[in-house]
């Protein structure tokens, strides 16, 4: 990877695939700024972490992509996302998209791994607001 990347790479604690990730940067002479290690220089505390809102927005993006894939051709692709004026407009759009799948929103099932965590609780909240049954 020849470019500069700023991301949660999850590779400096020997997580799955870590060697391949670092090898690709080394071979491409790219630079990786891993947000997992972005710290306040004085307190040495992490300053970046995914949280509730990342889970909420990520679940919305995933739901919209799923709805697009369910279109008649089965080859629908979510081509991009744009900001919403507020949470209600985003939730309404997700709900409308899921209503368009076969069986409607009542037929959609999701599994949120880590549903009680920071990201997971945001994802669960989005799905509840969009009308999915538990």
mmCIF file of C-alpha atoms in Angstrom:
data_model
loop_
_atom_site.group_PDB
_atom_site.id
_atom_site.type_symbol
_atom_site.label_atom_id
_atom_site.label_comp_id
_atom_site.label_asym_id
_atom_site.label_seq_id
_atom_site.Cartn_x
_atom_site.Cartn_y
_atom_site.Cartn_z
ATOM 1 C CA UNK A 1 0.000 0.000 0.000
ATOM 2 C CA UNK A 2 1.882 3.028 -1.251
ATOM 3 C CA UNK A 3 -0.296 5.708 0.337
ATOM 4 C CA UNK A 4 -0.677 7.164 3.806
ATOM 5 C CA UNK A 5 -3.517 5.542 5.754
ATOM 6 C CA UNK A 6 -5.124 6.737 8.971
ATOM 7 C CA UNK A 7 -7.224 3.926 10.398
ATOM 8 C CA UNK A 8 -7.769 1.409 13.155
ATOM 9 C CA UNK A 9 -5.509 -1.230 11.602
ATOM 10 C CA UNK A 10 -5.558 -3.599 14.586
ATOM 11 C CA UNK A 11 -2.154 -4.985 13.772
ATOM 12 C CA UNK A 12 0.275 -3.882 16.466
ATOM 13 C CA UNK A 13 -0.973 -6.350 19.065
ATOM 14 C CA UNK A 14 -0.594 -9.289 16.691
ATOM 15 C CA UNK A 15 -4.316 -9.416 15.869
ATOM 16 C CA UNK A 16 -5.413 -11.734 13.048
ATOM 17 C CA UNK A 17 -3.717 -10.856 9.749
ATOM 18 C CA UNK A 18 -1.362 -8.344 11.342
ATOM 19 C CA UNK A 19 1.751 -9.549 9.516
ATOM 20 C CA UNK A 20 0.044 -9.291 6.108
ATOM 21 C CA UNK A 21 -1.138 -5.752 6.823
ATOM 22 C CA UNK A 22 2.296 -4.531 7.855
ATOM 23 C CA UNK A 23 3.987 -6.382 4.970
ATOM 24 C CA UNK A 24 1.741 -4.608 2.439
ATOM 25 C CA UNK A 25 2.730 -1.216 3.860
ATOM 26 C CA UNK A 26 6.415 -2.130 3.884
ATOM 27 C CA UNK A 27 6.343 -3.410 0.297
ATOM 28 C CA UNK A 28 4.403 -0.382 -0.975
ATOM 29 C CA UNK A 29 6.511 2.033 1.063
ATOM 30 C CA UNK A 30 3.298 3.415 2.532
ATOM 31 C CA UNK A 31 2.688 4.942 5.924
ATOM 32 C CA UNK A 32 0.211 3.707 8.513
ATOM 33 C CA UNK A 33 -1.038 5.924 11.314
ATOM 34 C CA UNK A 34 -2.901 3.449 13.499
ATOM 35 C CA UNK A 35 -5.572 5.273 15.505
ATOM 36 C CA UNK A 36 -5.460 2.492 18.064
ATOM 37 C CA UNK A 37 -2.279 4.159 19.329
ATOM 38 C CA UNK A 38 -3.237 7.826 19.047
ATOM 39 C CA UNK A 39 -2.541 9.134 22.547
ATOM 40 C CA UNK A 40 -2.539 12.371 24.459
ATOM 41 C CA UNK A 41 1.192 12.994 25.001
ATOM 42 C CA UNK A 42 0.741 14.147 28.603
ATOM 43 C CA UNK A 43 -1.734 11.634 30.011
ATOM 44 C CA UNK A 44 -0.738 8.801 27.594
ATOM 45 C CA UNK A 45 -4.471 7.981 27.300
ATOM 46 C CA UNK A 46 -6.065 6.960 23.996
ATOM 47 C CA UNK A 47 -7.914 9.789 22.317
ATOM 48 C CA UNK A 48 -9.682 7.850 19.558
ATOM 49 C CA UNK A 49 -12.063 4.974 19.976
ATOM 50 C CA UNK A 50 -15.193 3.802 18.295
ATOM 51 C CA UNK A 51 -18.272 4.419 20.340
ATOM 52 C CA UNK A 52 -22.039 4.535 20.352
ATOM 53 C CA UNK A 53 -22.361 6.882 17.369
ATOM 54 C CA UNK A 54 -19.966 4.862 15.226
ATOM 55 C CA UNK A 55 -22.127 1.794 15.854
ATOM 56 C CA UNK A 56 -25.307 3.753 15.139
ATOM 57 C CA UNK A 57 -23.996 5.182 11.848
ATOM 58 C CA UNK A 58 -22.301 1.925 10.828
ATOM 59 C CA UNK A 59 -25.508 -0.021 11.377
ATOM 60 C CA UNK A 60 -27.383 2.509 9.248
ATOM 61 C CA UNK A 61 -24.833 2.186 6.443
ATOM 62 C CA UNK A 62 -24.980 -1.606 6.653
ATOM 63 C CA UNK A 63 -28.784 -1.622 6.598
ATOM 64 C CA UNK A 64 -28.857 0.655 3.545
ATOM 65 C CA UNK A 65 -26.310 -1.562 1.758
ATOM 66 C CA UNK A 66 -28.357 -4.664 2.632
ATOM 67 C CA UNK A 67 -31.561 -3.091 1.298
ATOM 68 C CA UNK A 68 -29.785 -2.123 -1.927
ATOM 69 C CA UNK A 69 -28.518 -5.720 -2.352
ATOM 70 C CA UNK A 70 -32.077 -7.031 -2.013
ATOM 71 C CA UNK A 71 -33.347 -5.145 -5.050
ATOM 72 C CA UNK A 72 -34.821 -7.183 -7.922
ATOM 73 C CA UNK A 73 -31.540 -7.808 -9.696
ATOM 74 C CA UNK A 74 -29.833 -8.911 -6.505
ATOM 75 C CA UNK A 75 -26.820 -6.901 -7.610
ATOM 76 C CA UNK A 76 -27.620 -3.547 -6.084
ATOM 77 C CA UNK A 77 -24.680 -1.626 -4.692
ATOM 78 C CA UNK A 78 -24.837 1.264 -2.260
ATOM 79 C CA UNK A 79 -22.895 3.893 -4.171
ATOM 80 C CA UNK A 80 -22.396 6.468 -1.488
ATOM 81 C CA UNK A 81 -23.674 8.071 1.648
ATOM 82 C CA UNK A 82 -24.566 11.681 2.312
ATOM 83 C CA UNK A 83 -25.073 13.399 5.643
ATOM 84 C CA UNK A 84 -28.565 13.742 7.070
ATOM 85 C CA UNK A 85 -29.981 16.880 8.640
ATOM 86 C CA UNK A 86 -30.642 14.968 11.848
ATOM 87 C CA UNK A 87 -30.986 11.516 13.383
ATOM 88 C CA UNK A 88 -34.704 11.256 12.653
ATOM 89 C CA UNK A 89 -34.156 11.758 8.918
ATOM 90 C CA UNK A 90 -31.470 9.053 8.866
ATOM 91 C CA UNK A 91 -33.601 6.583 10.828
ATOM 92 C CA UNK A 92 -36.584 7.288 8.579
ATOM 93 C CA UNK A 93 -34.462 6.656 5.479
ATOM 94 C CA UNK A 94 -33.150 3.363 6.894
ATOM 95 C CA UNK A 95 -36.676 2.283 7.868
ATOM 96 C CA UNK A 96 -37.991 3.153 4.387
ATOM 97 C CA UNK A 97 -35.134 1.215 2.759
ATOM 98 C CA UNK A 98 -35.773 -1.852 4.922
ATOM 99 C CA UNK A 99 -39.516 -1.660 4.208
ATOM 100 C CA UNK A 100 -38.644 -2.175 0.534
ATOM 101 C CA UNK A 101 -37.030 -5.604 1.093
ATOM 102 C CA UNK A 102 -39.123 -8.745 0.699
ATOM 103 C CA UNK A 103 -41.291 -9.129 3.773
ATOM 104 C CA UNK A 104 -40.549 -5.593 4.932
ATOM 105 C CA UNK A 105 -38.700 -4.521 8.029
ATOM 106 C CA UNK A 106 -40.540 -7.177 10.062
ATOM 107 C CA UNK A 107 -38.680 -9.856 8.101
ATOM 108 C CA UNK A 108 -35.178 -8.382 8.558
ATOM 109 C CA UNK A 109 -32.976 -10.062 11.143
ATOM 110 C CA UNK A 110 -29.612 -8.828 12.364
ATOM 111 C CA UNK A 111 -26.998 -10.105 14.761
ATOM 112 C CA UNK A 112 -25.015 -7.503 16.665
ATOM 113 C CA UNK A 113 -21.817 -8.956 18.084
ATOM 114 C CA UNK A 114 -20.986 -7.114 21.293
ATOM 115 C CA UNK A 115 -24.473 -5.613 21.564
ATOM 116 C CA UNK A 116 -23.787 -4.272 25.057
ATOM 117 C CA UNK A 117 -20.535 -2.545 24.116
ATOM 118 C CA UNK A 118 -19.930 0.991 22.901
ATOM 119 C CA UNK A 119 -20.426 0.350 19.169
ATOM 120 C CA UNK A 120 -22.856 -2.497 19.618
ATOM 121 C CA UNK A 121 -25.231 -0.469 21.767
ATOM 122 C CA UNK A 122 -25.349 2.175 19.036
ATOM 123 C CA UNK A 123 -26.138 -0.456 16.404
ATOM 124 C CA UNK A 124 -28.894 -1.935 18.559
ATOM 125 C CA UNK A 125 -30.392 1.520 19.093
ATOM 126 C CA UNK A 126 -30.474 2.194 15.337
ATOM 127 C CA UNK A 127 -32.177 -1.125 14.605
ATOM 128 C CA UNK A 128 -34.756 -0.570 17.356
ATOM 129 C CA UNK A 129 -35.560 2.900 16.041
ATOM 130 C CA UNK A 130 -35.807 1.528 12.487
ATOM 131 C CA UNK A 131 -38.476 -0.911 13.662
ATOM 132 C CA UNK A 132 -36.663 -4.251 13.829
ATOM 133 C CA UNK A 133 -38.091 -6.698 16.346
ATOM 134 C CA UNK A 134 -35.868 -8.173 19.035
#
